[in-house]
Coordinates of N, CA and C in Angstrom, one line a residue:
X294 N -4.6 12.1 19.7 CA -3.6 12.6 18.3 C -4.7 13.1 17.6
X295 N -4.3 14.1 17.1 CA -5.1 15.4 15.8 C -4.9 14.4 14.5
X296 N -6.2 14.9 14.1 CA -6.5 13.9 12.3 C -5.1 15.1 11.6
X297 N -4.9 14.6 10.7 CA -4.1 15.8 9.7 C -3.5 15.1 8.5
X298 N -4.0 15.6 8.0 CA -3.8 15.4 5.8 C -2.7 15.1 5.7
X299 N -2.3 13.7 5.0 CA -0.9 13.7 4.9 C -0.5 14.8 3.9
X300 N -0.8 14.9 2.6 CA -1.1 16.0 1.6 C -2.4 16.2 0.8
X301 N -2.5 17.6 0.6 CA -3.4 17.5 -0.1 C -4.1 16.5 -1.2
X302 N -5.5 16.5 -1.4 CA -5.7 14.9 -2.1 C -5.9 15.5 -3.9
X303 N -5.2 14.8 -4.4 CA -4.8 15.1 -5.8 C -6.3 14.2 -6.9
X304 N -6.9 15.9 -7.3 CA -7.8 16.2 -8.4 C -7.3 15.6 -9.4
X305 N -7.7 14.7 -10.3 CA -6.8 14.7 -12.0 C -7.7 16.0 -12.2
X306 N -7.1 16.5 -13.4 CA -7.0 17.6 -14.3 C -8.2 17.3 -15.2
X307 N -7.7 16.1 -15.5 CA -8.8 15.5 -16.9 C -9.7 14.0 -15.9
X308 N -10.8 13.5 -15.9 CA -11.6 13.4 -15.0 C -11.6 11.8 -15.8
X309 N -11.0 11.7 -17.3 CA -10.1 10.0 -17.4 C -9.5 9.6 -16.7
X310 N -8.3 10.7 -15.8 CA -7.4 9.6 -15.0 C -6.3 10.8 -15.0
X311 N -5.2 10.1 -14.5 CA -3.7 10.8 -13.7 C -3.1 11.4 -14.8
X312 N -2.7 12.5 -15.0 CA -1.4 12.6 -16.2 C 0.1 11.7 -15.5
X313 N 1.1 11.4 -15.7 CA 2.2 11.2 -15.3 C 2.6 12.3 -14.1
X314 N 2.5 13.7 -13.8 CA 3.2 14.6 -13.3 C 2.3 14.1 -12.0
X315 N 0.8 13.9 -12.3 CA -0.2 13.8 -11.0 C -0.4 12.5 -10.3
X316 N 0.1 11.8 -11.1 CA 0.7 9.6 -10.8 C 1.9 10.0 -9.7
X317 N 2.8 10.8 -9.9 CA 4.1 10.9 -9.8 C 4.0 11.6 -8.0
X318 N 2.9 12.5 -8.3 CA 2.8 13.0 -6.9 C 1.7 12.9 -5.9
X319 N 1.0 11.5 -6.3 CA -0.1 10.4 -5.8 C 1.3 9.5 -5.6
X320 N 2.4 9.0 -5.8 CA 2.9 7.8 -5.4 C 3.8 8.0 -4.6
X321 N 4.0 9.5 -4.9 CA 5.4 10.2 -3.8 C 7.0 9.9 -4.3
X322 N 6.9 9.8 -5.4 CA 7.9 8.9 -6.1 C 8.6 10.1 -7.0
X323 N 9.7 9.6 -7.6 CA 10.9 10.6 -8.6 C 10.2 10.2 -9.8
X324 N 9.9 11.2 -11.0 CA 9.6 10.9 -12.0 C 10.2 9.7 -12.9
X325 N 11.7 9.7 -12.3 CA 12.0 8.6 -13.1 C 11.5 7.2 -12.6
X326 N 10.9 7.4 -11.7 CA 10.3 6.1 -10.8 C 8.4 5.7 -11.6
X327 N 8.0 5.9 -11.8 CA 6.9 6.3 -12.5 C 6.2 5.0 -13.3
X328 N 7.6 5.2 -14.7 CA 6.8 3.9 -15.8 C 7.7 2.9 -14.6
X329 N 9.1 2.1 -14.1 CA 8.7 1.3 -13.6 C 8.1 0.6 -13.0
X330 N 7.5 1.5 -11.9 CA 6.3 1.2 -11.1 C 5.1 0.8 -11.9
X331 N 4.5 1.6 -12.5 CA 3.2 1.0 -13.6 C 3.7 -0.1 -14.7
X332 N 5.2 -0.1 -15.0 CA 4.8 -1.6 -15.5 C 4.9 -2.5 -14.6
X333 N 5.4 -2.9 -13.7 CA 5.5 -3.9 -12.9 C 4.3 -4.0 -11.9
X334 N 2.9 -2.7 -11.6 CA 2.6 -3.5 -11.2 C 1.1 -3.6 -12.1
X335 N 1.8 -3.0 -13.6 CA 0.4 -3.4 -14.9 C -0.4 -2.0 -15.0
X336 N 0.1 -1.3 -14.5 CA -1.2 0.2 -14.2 C -0.6 0.5 -16.1
X337 N -2.0 0.1 -16.6 CA -1.8 1.0 -18.5 C -2.0 2.4 -18.2
X338 N -1.4 3.0 -19.7 CA -1.8 4.2 -19.6 C -2.7 4.3 -20.7
X339 N -3.8 4.9 -20.8 CA -4.7 4.6 -21.7 C -5.0 6.2 -22.2
X340 N -4.4 6.2 -23.4 CA -4.0 7.9 -24.3 C -3.3 9.3 -23.0
X341 N -2.3 8.9 -22.8 CA -1.7 9.4 -21.9 C -2.4 9.9 -20.6
X342 N -3.4 9.0 -20.2 CA -3.6 8.8 -18.9 C -3.7 7.9 -17.7
X343 N -3.5 8.2 -16.7 CA -3.9 6.7 -15.8 C -4.5 6.8 -15.5
X344 N -5.9 5.9 -15.7 CA -7.3 5.8 -15.2 C -7.0 5.2 -13.6
X345 N -7.9 6.3 -12.6 CA -7.8 6.2 -11.1 C -8.1 5.1 -10.5
X346 N -9.0 4.4 -11.2 CA -9.4 2.7 -10.5 C -8.4 1.9 -11.0
X347 N -7.9 2.0 -12.5 CA -6.4 1.2 -12.5 C -5.4 1.3 -11.5
X348 N -5.2 2.3 -10.8 CA -4.0 2.4 -10.1 C -4.3 2.1 -9.0
X349 N -5.9 1.6 -8.5 CA -6.0 2.0 -7.1 C -6.3 -0.1 -7.1
X350 N -6.4 -0.6 -7.9 CA -7.2 -2.0 -8.1 C -5.5 -2.7 -8.5
X351 N -4.6 -2.3 -9.3 CA -3.4 -2.4 -9.4 C -2.4 -2.4 -8.2
X352 N -2.3 -1.5 -7.8 CA -1.7 -1.4 -6.4 C -2.4 -2.2 -4.9
X353 N -3.3 -1.7 -5.1 CA -4.3 -2.0 -3.6 C -5.0 -3.1 -3.9
X354 N -5.4 -3.6 -4.9 CA -7.1 -4.6 -5.3 C -8.4 -3.8 -4.8
X355 N -7.6 -2.8 -4.3 CA -9.3 -2.2 -4.2 C -10.1 -1.1 -4.9
X356 N -11.5 -0.5 -4.6 CA -11.8 0.5 -5.5 C -13.2 0.9 -4.6
X357 N -12.9 2.2 -5.1 CA -13.9 3.8 -3.8 C -15.5 2.6 -4.0
X358 N -15.9 2.5 -2.4 CA -17.3 2.4 -2.7 C -18.3 3.5 -2.2
X359 N -17.5 4.8 -2.6 CA -18.8 5.8 -2.3 C -17.6 6.8 -2.4
X360 N -17.9 8.4 -3.1 CA -17.1 9.6 -2.9 C -16.6 9.7 -1.7
X361 N -17.1 9.8 -0.9 CA -16.4 9.8 0.4 C -15.1 8.9 0.5
X362 N -15.2 7.8 0.6 CA -14.0 7.1 0.3 C -12.9 6.7 -0.9
X363 N -13.5 7.8 -2.5 CA -13.0 8.0 -3.4 C -11.9 9.4 -3.1
X364 N -12.3 10.5 -2.3 CA -11.4 11.3 -1.8 C -10.4 10.7 -0.9
X365 N -11.0 9.8 -0.1 CA -9.7 9.3 0.8 C -8.9 9.1 -0.2
X366 N -9.4 8.3 -1.3 CA -7.9 7.2 -2.3 C -7.5 8.1 -2.7
X367 N -7.9 9.4 -3.3 CA -6.9 10.6 -3.7 C -5.9 11.2 -2.8
X368 N -6.5 10.9 -1.7 CA -4.9 11.9 -1.0 C -3.8 11.1 -1.4
X369 N -2.6 11.6 -1.6 CA -1.5 10.7 -2.2 C -0.9 10.1 -0.9
X370 N -0.6 9.2 -1.0 CA 0.1 7.9 -0.6 C 1.2 8.2 0.3
X371 N 0.6 7.4 1.6 CA 2.2 8.5 2.6 C 4.0 7.4 2.6
X372 N 4.2 8.4 3.5 CA 5.6 8.2 3.3 C 5.7 7.3 4.7
X373 N 7.3 6.9 4.9 CA 7.2 6.2 6.1 C 7.3 7.0 7.5
X374 N 8.1 8.1 7.0 CA 8.1 9.8 8.3 C 6.8 10.0 8.5
X375 N 6.2 10.0 7.7 CA 4.5 10.8 8.0 C 3.9 8.9 9.1
X376 N 4.0 8.0 8.9 CA 3.8 7.1 9.6 C 4.2 6.7 10.9
X377 N 5.6 7.2 10.3 CA 6.5 6.9 12.0 C 5.2 8.0 12.7
X378 N 5.4 9.3 12.3 CA 4.9 10.6 13.0 C 3.4 10.3 13.7
X379 N 2.2 9.6 12.6 CA 0.6 9.5 13.0 C 0.9 8.3 13.8
X380 N 1.6 7.4 14.5 CA 1.3 6.1 15.0 C 2.6 6.5 15.7
X381 N 3.0 7.8 16.1 CA 4.3 7.3 17.6 C 5.2 6.5 17.5
X382 N 5.2 5.5 16.6 CA 6.1 4.6 16.7 C 7.6 5.3 15.9
X383 N 8.8 4.8 16.4 CA 10.2 5.8 15.6 C 10.3 4.9 14.5
X384 N 11.1 5.2 13.5 CA 11.2 4.3 12.1 C 12.1 3.0 12.3
X385 N 13.2 3.2 13.3 CA 13.5 1.9 13.5 C 13.0 0.8 13.5
X386 N 12.3 1.3 14.5 CA 11.1 0.5 15.2 C 10.4 0.0 14.1
X387 N 9.5 1.0 13.3 CA 8.4 0.2 12.6 C 9.2 -0.2 11.1
X388 N 10.6 0.1 10.5 CA 10.9 -1.3 9.9 C 11.5 -2.8 10.5
X389 N 11.9 -2.4 12.0 CA 12.2 -3.8 12.2 C 10.8 -4.5 12.5
X390 N 9.6 -3.8 12.6 CA 8.7 -4.5 12.8 C 8.0 -5.3 11.3
X391 N 7.7 -3.5 10.6 CA 7.6 -4.6 9.6 C 8.5 -5.9 8.9
X392 N 9.8 -5.7 8.9 CA 10.3 -7.1 8.3 C 10.0 -8.1 9.6
X393 N 9.8 -8.3 10.6 CA 9.6 -9.3 11.6 C 8.0 -9.9 12.0
X394 N 7.9 -9.0 11.2 CA 5.5 -9.5 10.5 C 5.2 -8.9 11.8
X395 N 5.4 -8.5 12.2 CA 5.0 -7.9 13.8 C 4.0 -6.1 13.9
X396 N 4.0 -5.7 12.4 CA 3.7 -4.3 12.4 C 1.7 -4.5 12.6
X397 N 1.4 -3.4 13.2 CA -0.2 -3.7 14.1 C -1.4 -3.1 13.2
X398 N -0.3 -2.1 11.5 CA -1.0 -1.5 11.2 C -0.9 -2.1 9.9
X399 N -1.8 -1.1 9.1 CA -1.6 -2.2 7.7 C -0.2 -1.8 7.0
X400 N 0.1 -3.2 5.9 CA 1.9 -2.9 5.5 C 2.0 -2.6 4.3
X401 N 0.4 -1.9 3.4 CA 1.2 -1.3 3.0 C 1.3 -1.7 1.4
X402 N 1.8 -1.0 1.0 CA 2.3 -1.5 -0.6 C 4.1 -1.0 -0.6
X403 N 5.0 -2.2 -1.3 CA 5.9 -1.8 -1.5 C 6.6 -1.1 -3.5
X404 N 6.5 0.0 -3.0 CA 6.9 0.3 -4.5 C 8.3 -0.3 -5.4
X405 N 9.3 0.1 -4.2 CA 10.4 -0.3 -4.7 C 10.9 -1.9 -5.2
X406 N 11.7 -2.3 -6.3 CA 12.2 -3.2 -6.6 C 13.0 -3.3 -5.9
X407 N 13.0 -5.2 -6.0 CA 13.6 -5.7 -4.8 C 15.0 -6.1 -5.6
X408 N 16.5 -5.6 -5.2 CA 17.2 -6.2 -6.2 C 18.4 -6.9 -5.0
X409 N 18.0 -7.3 -4.8 CA 18.7 -8.4 -3.6 C 19.6 -7.5 -2.7
X410 N 20.2 -6.5 -3.0 CA 21.5 -5.6 -2.4 C 20.8 -5.3 -1.3
X411 N 19.8 -4.4 -1.2 CA 19.6 -3.6 0.2 C 17.8 -3.9 0.0
X412 N 17.2 -3.5 1.1 CA 16.2 -3.5 1.1 C 15.2 -2.6 0.1
X413 N 14.1 -2.4 -0.9 CA 13.6 -1.4 -1.2 C 13.0 -0.6 -0.1
X414 N 13.2 1.2 -0.4 CA 12.0 1.6 -0.1 C 11.5 2.9 0.1
X415 N 11.1 2.1 -0.6 CA 9.6 2.5 -1.6 C 8.1 2.1 -1.1
X416 N 8.2 1.6 0.4 CA 7.1 1.7 1.0 C 5.8 2.8 0.8
X417 N 4.7 2.4 0.4 CA 3.7 3.6 0.9 C 2.6 3.0 1.6
X418 N 1.9 4.1 2.0 CA 1.1 3.8 2.7 C -0.3 4.6 1.9
X419 N -1.5 4.0 2.1 CA -3.3 4.7 1.9 C -3.3 5.6 3.4
X420 N -3.0 7.3 3.2 CA -3.1 7.7 5.0 C -4.4 7.3 4.9
X421 N -5.5 7.3 4.8 CA -6.5 6.9 5.3 C -6.9 6.1 6.5
X422 N -6.3 5.1 6.0 CA -6.0 3.4 6.4 C -5.1 3.5 7.6
X423 N -4.0 4.1 7.5 CA -3.5 4.4 9.1 C -3.7 5.2 10.1
X424 N -4.3 6.7 9.9 CA -5.8 7.6 10.8 C -6.3 6.9 11.2
X425 N -7.4 5.9 10.1 CA -8.4 5.6 11.4 C -7.9 4.5 11.8
X426 N -6.5 3.7 12.0 CA -6.5 2.8 12.9 C -5.8 3.7 14.6
X427 N -4.5 4.6 13.4 CA -4.0 5.4 14.8 C -5.0 6.0 15.7
X428 N -6.1 6.5 14.9 CA -7.1 7.1 16.5 C -8.3 6.6 16.9
X429 N -8.2 4.7 15.9 CA -8.9 4.0 16.8 C -10.5 4.1 15.9
X430 N -10.8 4.5 14.7 CA -11.6 5.0 14.1 C -12.1 3.8 13.3
X431 N -13.4 3.2 12.7 CA -13.2 2.7 11.8 C -12.4 2.4 10.5
X432 N -12.0 1.8 10.1 CA -12.0 2.0 8.7 C -12.3 2.2 7.4
X433 N -11.7 3.0 6.5 CA -12.9 2.8 5.2 C -13.3 2.0 4.9
X434 N -14.3 2.1 4.2 CA -15.0 1.0 3.3 C -15.0 0.7 1.5
X435 N -13.9 0.4 1.7 CA -13.1 0.5 0.5 C -13.7 -1.5 0.2
X436 N -13.9 -1.0 -1.7 CA -15.0 -2.6 -2.0 C -13.4 -3.0 -2.7
X437 N -13.2 -4.4 -2.1 CA -11.8 -5.6 -2.6 C -12.7 -6.0 -4.3
X438 N -11.5 -5.6 -4.6 CA -11.7 -5.3 -6.7 C -11.1 -7.5 -6.4
X439 N -11.6 -8.4 -7.5 CA -10.7 -9.5 -7.8 C -10.0 -9.4 -9.3
X440 N -8.6 -9.0 -9.1 CA -8.1 -9.0 -10.4 C -7.5 -9.9 -10.7
X441 N -6.9 -10.6 -11.8 CA -6.0 -11.6 -12.1 C -4.5 -11.1 -11.7
X442 N -4.5 -9.7 -12.4 CA -3.0 -9.1 -11.9 C -2.5 -9.1 -10.9
X443 N -1.3 -9.6 -10.7 CA -0.3 -9.8 -9.6 C 0.6 -8.9 -9.8
X444 N 1.0 -8.5 -9.0 CA 2.4 -7.8 -9.2 C 3.5 -8.8 -9.4
X445 N 4.6 -8.6 -10.6 CA 5.2 -9.7 -10.9 C 6.3 -9.3 -9.5
X446 N 6.0 -8.8 -9.1 CA 7.2 -8.6 -7.5 C 6.7 -8.5 -6.4
X447 N 6.1 -9.5 -5.9 CA 5.1 -9.7 -4.7 C 5.8 -9.0 -3.6
X448 N 5.4 -8.6 -2.4 CA 5.8 -8.0 -1.4 C 6.8 -9.2 -0.5
X449 N 8.2 -9.7 -0.4 CA 8.8 -10.5 -0.5 C 8.0 -10.6 1.7
X450 N 8.0 -9.7 2.0 CA 7.4 -10.1 3.7 C 5.8 -10.8 3.4
X451 N 4.9 -10.2 3.0 CA 3.8 -11.1 3.1 C 3.9 -11.8 2.7
X452 N 4.9 -12.9 1.8 CA 5.2 -14.2 1.1 C 6.0 -15.1 2.4
X453 N 6.3 -14.7 2.9 CA 7.8 -15.1 4.1 C 6.0 -15.1 5.6
X454 N 5.7 -14.5 5.9 CA 4.5 -14.2 6.1 C 3.2 -15.5 6.2
X455 N 3.0 -15.8 4.5 CA 2.1 -16.9 4.5 C 3.1 -17.7 4.5
X456 N 4.1 -17.9 4.2 CA 4.9 -19.6 4.6 C 5.3 -19.6 5.7
X457 N 5.6 -19.0 6.7 CA 5.9 -19.3 7.7 C 4.6 -18.9 8.7
X458 N 3.2 -18.6 8.8 CA 2.8 -18.5 9.7 C 1.4 -19.8 8.6
X459 N 1.4 -21.1 10.0 CA 1.0 -22.3 9.9 C -0.8 -21.8 10.7
X460 N -1.9 -22.9 9.5 CA -3.0 -22.2 10.0 C -3.0 -23.0 11.6
X461 N -3.5 -22.2 12.6 CA -3.7 -22.8 14.0 C -4.7 -22.5 14.5
X462 N -5.8 -22.2 14.0 CA -7.4 -22.3 14.9 C -7.5 -23.5 15.4
X463 N -9.0 -23.0 16.0 CA -8.9 -24.3 17.0 C -10.4 -24.7 15.8
X464 N -10.7 -24.6 14.8 CA -11.4 -25.2 13.7 C -11.2 -25.9 13.1
X465 N -9.3 -25.5 12.4 CA -8.5 -26.3 12.0 C -8.1 -27.0 12.5
X466 N -7.3 -27.2 13.8 CA -6.9 -28.3 14.7 C -8.1 -29.2 14.7
X467 N -9.5 -28.8 14.8 CA -10.7 -29.7 15.2 C -11.1 -31.0 13.8
X468 N -10.6 -30.2 13.0 CA -11.1 -30.8 11.3 C -10.0 -31.0 10.7
X469 N -8.6 -31.4 11.4 CA -7.5 -31.7 10.4 C -6.7 -30.6 8.8
X470 N -7.5 -29.7 9.1 CA -6.7 -28.7 8.0 C -5.6 -28.6 8.5
X471 N -5.0 -28.3 9.7 CA -3.7 -27.8 9.6 C -2.9 -29.1 9.9
X472 N -3.4 -30.1 10.3 CA -2.7 -31.3 10.8 C -1.2 -31.1 9.5
X473 N -1.7 -31.5 8.0 CA -0.7 -31.6 7.5 C 0.6 -30.1 7.4
X474 N 0.4 -28.7 7.9 CA 1.1 -28.2 8.1 C 1.9 -28.7 9.4
X475 N 3.4 -28.5 9.3 CA 4.2 -28.6 10.3 C 5.3 -27.2 10.1
X476 N 5.6 -27.1 11.4 CA 6.4 -26.2 11.3 C 8.1 -26.7 10.9

């Protein structure tokens, strides 16, 4: 499998952060989607710019640990078509795997609003994570941030996985931690 950049990294024109157009390109969404996404994820605009650290923390709960990972985070988020090409998994199989919690790669972030009528199709991934998993190399070392802000629309797939997956490790069985959980 060859190494393939999704798109050229986006370096903000101003060191303080991304303007709306740069954020739109980074997220890979239409210009009318940026405001909705930033409001739902609590990404604040400061003096007309979105600080990169805030974007990464609010969308993924991570921060770059060094300059190399910062460069990897600046690569625009990948869409499902690119993930399909990189992993060799057909689009329909990929969507089905995500829906059934059987996806073996990073789940990414769902940027689209789930209005109940149709499943949102704005899931985006950090290309460096998919690329590392696809070629079998170690994942980039991001710093996990602790933030009290949560998306007001948590990923329904993750919520379902958490609710349906009881603790079944040997240790929980031995010490009774999983005894109260039943299917």
